[in-house]
CSV table of C-alpha atoms and ligand atoms in Angstrom, one decimal:
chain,number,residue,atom,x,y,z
A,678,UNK,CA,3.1,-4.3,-16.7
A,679,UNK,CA,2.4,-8.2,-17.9
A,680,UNK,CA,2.0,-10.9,-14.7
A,681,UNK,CA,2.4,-7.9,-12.1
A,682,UNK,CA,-0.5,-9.5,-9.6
A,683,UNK,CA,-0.6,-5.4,-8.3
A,684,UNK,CA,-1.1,-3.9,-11.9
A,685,UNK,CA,-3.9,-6.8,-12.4
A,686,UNK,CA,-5.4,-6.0,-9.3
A,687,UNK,CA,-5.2,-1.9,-10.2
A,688,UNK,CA,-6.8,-3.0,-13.6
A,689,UNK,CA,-9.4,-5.1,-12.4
A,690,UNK,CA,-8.5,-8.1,-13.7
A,691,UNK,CA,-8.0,-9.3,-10.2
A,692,UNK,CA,-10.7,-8.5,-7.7
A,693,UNK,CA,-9.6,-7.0,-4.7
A,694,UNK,CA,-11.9,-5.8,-1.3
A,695,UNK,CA,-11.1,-1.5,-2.3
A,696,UNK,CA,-10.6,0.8,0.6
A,697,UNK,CA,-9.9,3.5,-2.2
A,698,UNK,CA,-9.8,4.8,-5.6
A,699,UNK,CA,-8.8,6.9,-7.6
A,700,UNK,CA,-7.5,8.1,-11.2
A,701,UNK,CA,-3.5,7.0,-9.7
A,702,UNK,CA,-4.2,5.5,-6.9
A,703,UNK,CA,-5.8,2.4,-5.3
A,704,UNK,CA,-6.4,1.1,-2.0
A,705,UNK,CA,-7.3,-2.3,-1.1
A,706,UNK,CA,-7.5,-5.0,2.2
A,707,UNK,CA,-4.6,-7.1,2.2
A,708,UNK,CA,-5.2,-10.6,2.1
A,709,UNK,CA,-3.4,-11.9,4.5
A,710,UNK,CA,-3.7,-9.0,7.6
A,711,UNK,CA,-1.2,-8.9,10.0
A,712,UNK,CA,-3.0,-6.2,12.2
A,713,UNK,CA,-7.1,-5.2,12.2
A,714,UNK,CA,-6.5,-2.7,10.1
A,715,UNK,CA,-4.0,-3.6,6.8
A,716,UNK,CA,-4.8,-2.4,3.5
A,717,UNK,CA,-2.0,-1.6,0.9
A,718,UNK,CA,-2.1,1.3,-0.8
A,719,UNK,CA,-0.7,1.2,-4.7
A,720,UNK,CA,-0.2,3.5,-7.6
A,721,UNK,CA,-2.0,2.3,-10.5
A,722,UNK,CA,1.5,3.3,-12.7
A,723,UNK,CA,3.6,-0.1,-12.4
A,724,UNK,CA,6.7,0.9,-10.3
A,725,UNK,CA,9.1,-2.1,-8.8
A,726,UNK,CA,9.9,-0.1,-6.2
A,727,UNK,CA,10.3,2.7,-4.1
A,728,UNK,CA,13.7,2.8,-5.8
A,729,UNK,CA,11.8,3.6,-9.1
A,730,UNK,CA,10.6,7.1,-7.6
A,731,UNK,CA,12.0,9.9,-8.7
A,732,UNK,CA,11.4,13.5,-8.4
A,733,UNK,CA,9.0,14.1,-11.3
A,734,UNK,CA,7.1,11.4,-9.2
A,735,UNK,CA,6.7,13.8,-6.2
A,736,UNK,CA,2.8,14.3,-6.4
A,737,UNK,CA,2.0,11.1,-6.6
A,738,UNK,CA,3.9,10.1,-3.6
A,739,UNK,CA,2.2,13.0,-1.7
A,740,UNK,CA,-0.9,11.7,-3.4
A,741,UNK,CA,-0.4,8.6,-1.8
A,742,UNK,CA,0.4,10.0,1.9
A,743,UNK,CA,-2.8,11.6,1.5
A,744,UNK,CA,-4.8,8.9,1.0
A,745,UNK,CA,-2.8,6.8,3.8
A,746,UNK,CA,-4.0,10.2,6.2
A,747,UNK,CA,-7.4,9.7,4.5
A,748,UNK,CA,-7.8,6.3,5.1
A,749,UNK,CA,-6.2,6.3,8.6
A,750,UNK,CA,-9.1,8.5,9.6
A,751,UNK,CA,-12.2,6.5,8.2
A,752,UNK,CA,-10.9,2.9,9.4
A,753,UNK,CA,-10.7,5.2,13.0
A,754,UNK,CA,-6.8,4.1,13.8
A,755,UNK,CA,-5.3,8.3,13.4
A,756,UNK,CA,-5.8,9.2,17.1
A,757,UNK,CA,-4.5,5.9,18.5
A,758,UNK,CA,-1.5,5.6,15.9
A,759,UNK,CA,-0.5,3.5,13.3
A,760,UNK,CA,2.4,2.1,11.3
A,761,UNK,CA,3.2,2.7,7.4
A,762,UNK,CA,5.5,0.2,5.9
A,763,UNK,CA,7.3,0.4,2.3
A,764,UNK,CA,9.2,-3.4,2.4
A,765,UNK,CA,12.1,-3.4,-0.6
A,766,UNK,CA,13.6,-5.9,-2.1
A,767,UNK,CA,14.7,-9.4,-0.5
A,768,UNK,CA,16.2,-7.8,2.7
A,769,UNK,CA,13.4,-5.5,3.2
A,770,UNK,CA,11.1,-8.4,2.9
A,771,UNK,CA,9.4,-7.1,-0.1
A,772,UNK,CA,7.4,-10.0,-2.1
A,773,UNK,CA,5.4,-8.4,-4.9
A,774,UNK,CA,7.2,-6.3,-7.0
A,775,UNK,CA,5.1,-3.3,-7.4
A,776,UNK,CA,5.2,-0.4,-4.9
A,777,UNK,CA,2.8,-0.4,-2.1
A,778,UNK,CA,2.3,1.4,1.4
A,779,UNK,CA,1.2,-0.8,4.1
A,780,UNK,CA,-1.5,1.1,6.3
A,781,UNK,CA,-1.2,-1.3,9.3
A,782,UNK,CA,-2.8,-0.3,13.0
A,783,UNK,CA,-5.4,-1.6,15.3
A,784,UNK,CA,-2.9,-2.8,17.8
A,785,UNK,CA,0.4,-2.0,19.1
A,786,UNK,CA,3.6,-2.3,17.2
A,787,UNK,CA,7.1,-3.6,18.3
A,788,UNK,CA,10.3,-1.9,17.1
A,789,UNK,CA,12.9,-2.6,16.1
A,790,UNK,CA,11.2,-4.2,13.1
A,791,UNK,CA,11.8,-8.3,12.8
B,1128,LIG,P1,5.3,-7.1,0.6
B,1128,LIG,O1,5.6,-8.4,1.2
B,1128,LIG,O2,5.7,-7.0,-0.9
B,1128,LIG,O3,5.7,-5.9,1.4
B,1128,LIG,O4,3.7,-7.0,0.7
B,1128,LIG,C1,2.8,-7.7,-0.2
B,1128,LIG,C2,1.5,-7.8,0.5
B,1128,LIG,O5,0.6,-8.2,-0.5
B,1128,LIG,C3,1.5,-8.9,1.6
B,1128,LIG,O6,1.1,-8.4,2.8
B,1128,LIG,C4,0.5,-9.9,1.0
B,1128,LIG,O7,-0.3,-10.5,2.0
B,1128,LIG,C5,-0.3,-9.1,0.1
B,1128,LIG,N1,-0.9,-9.8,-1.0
B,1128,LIG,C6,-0.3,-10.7,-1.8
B,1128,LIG,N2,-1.1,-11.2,-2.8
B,1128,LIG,C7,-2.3,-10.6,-2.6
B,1128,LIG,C8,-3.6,-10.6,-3.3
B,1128,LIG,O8,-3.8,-11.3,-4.2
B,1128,LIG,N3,-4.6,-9.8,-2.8
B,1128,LIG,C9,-4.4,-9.0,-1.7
B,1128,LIG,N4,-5.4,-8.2,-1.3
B,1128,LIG,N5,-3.2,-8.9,-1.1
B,1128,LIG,C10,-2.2,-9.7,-1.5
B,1129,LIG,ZN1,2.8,-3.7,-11.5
């Protein structure tokens, strides 16, 4: 989609420090972490939201836990625990509008969320 930043950034046109890729997916270090570990992980298909998925959509949202498990294990936070975070729309806090996991650990987390 035109003047999505996260469909520029799957496309390359925006360069991004990758954690992952693939044919669907891609993974990259957010720029502004709010834990040791934070990268975001994004399907290169423009969605809005998680509101957008629907069940034809099923594998890729697997897809995407996968890599989330995948990446949890090579930046070492599995065993200690981590946080995955889908923020939608303006009370969820969401602030690009294109679906993304956050993959946040490296410290502990407080709940309830702010
Ligand atoms: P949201 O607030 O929508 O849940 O998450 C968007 C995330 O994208 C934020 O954590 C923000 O720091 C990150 N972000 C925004 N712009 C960029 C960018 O240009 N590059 C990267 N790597 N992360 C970004
Ligand atoms: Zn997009």
């Amino acid at each position: 989609m035109e003047n999505c930043l996260f469909c520029k950034i799957a496309n390359g046109d925006i360069p991004s420090n990758k954690a992952y890729e693939d044919d669907t997916v891609l993974s990259f270090h957010d720029i502004e972490p709010q834990a040791p570990v934070h990268v975001l992980i994004v399907p290169k298909k423009h969605y809005t939201s998680i509101m957008d998925i629907g069940a034809s959509d099923a594998a890729l949202l697997s897809h995407m836990i996968e890599v989330a498990q995948q990446l949890a294990r090579e930046l070492n936070i599995s065993d200690d625990g981590f946080r995955l975070v889908v923020n939608t729309g303006e009370n969820g806090g969401q602030s690009v509008p294109h679906l993304h996991i956050h993959l946040l650990g490296g410290r502990k987390f407080g709940w309830p969320a702010g």
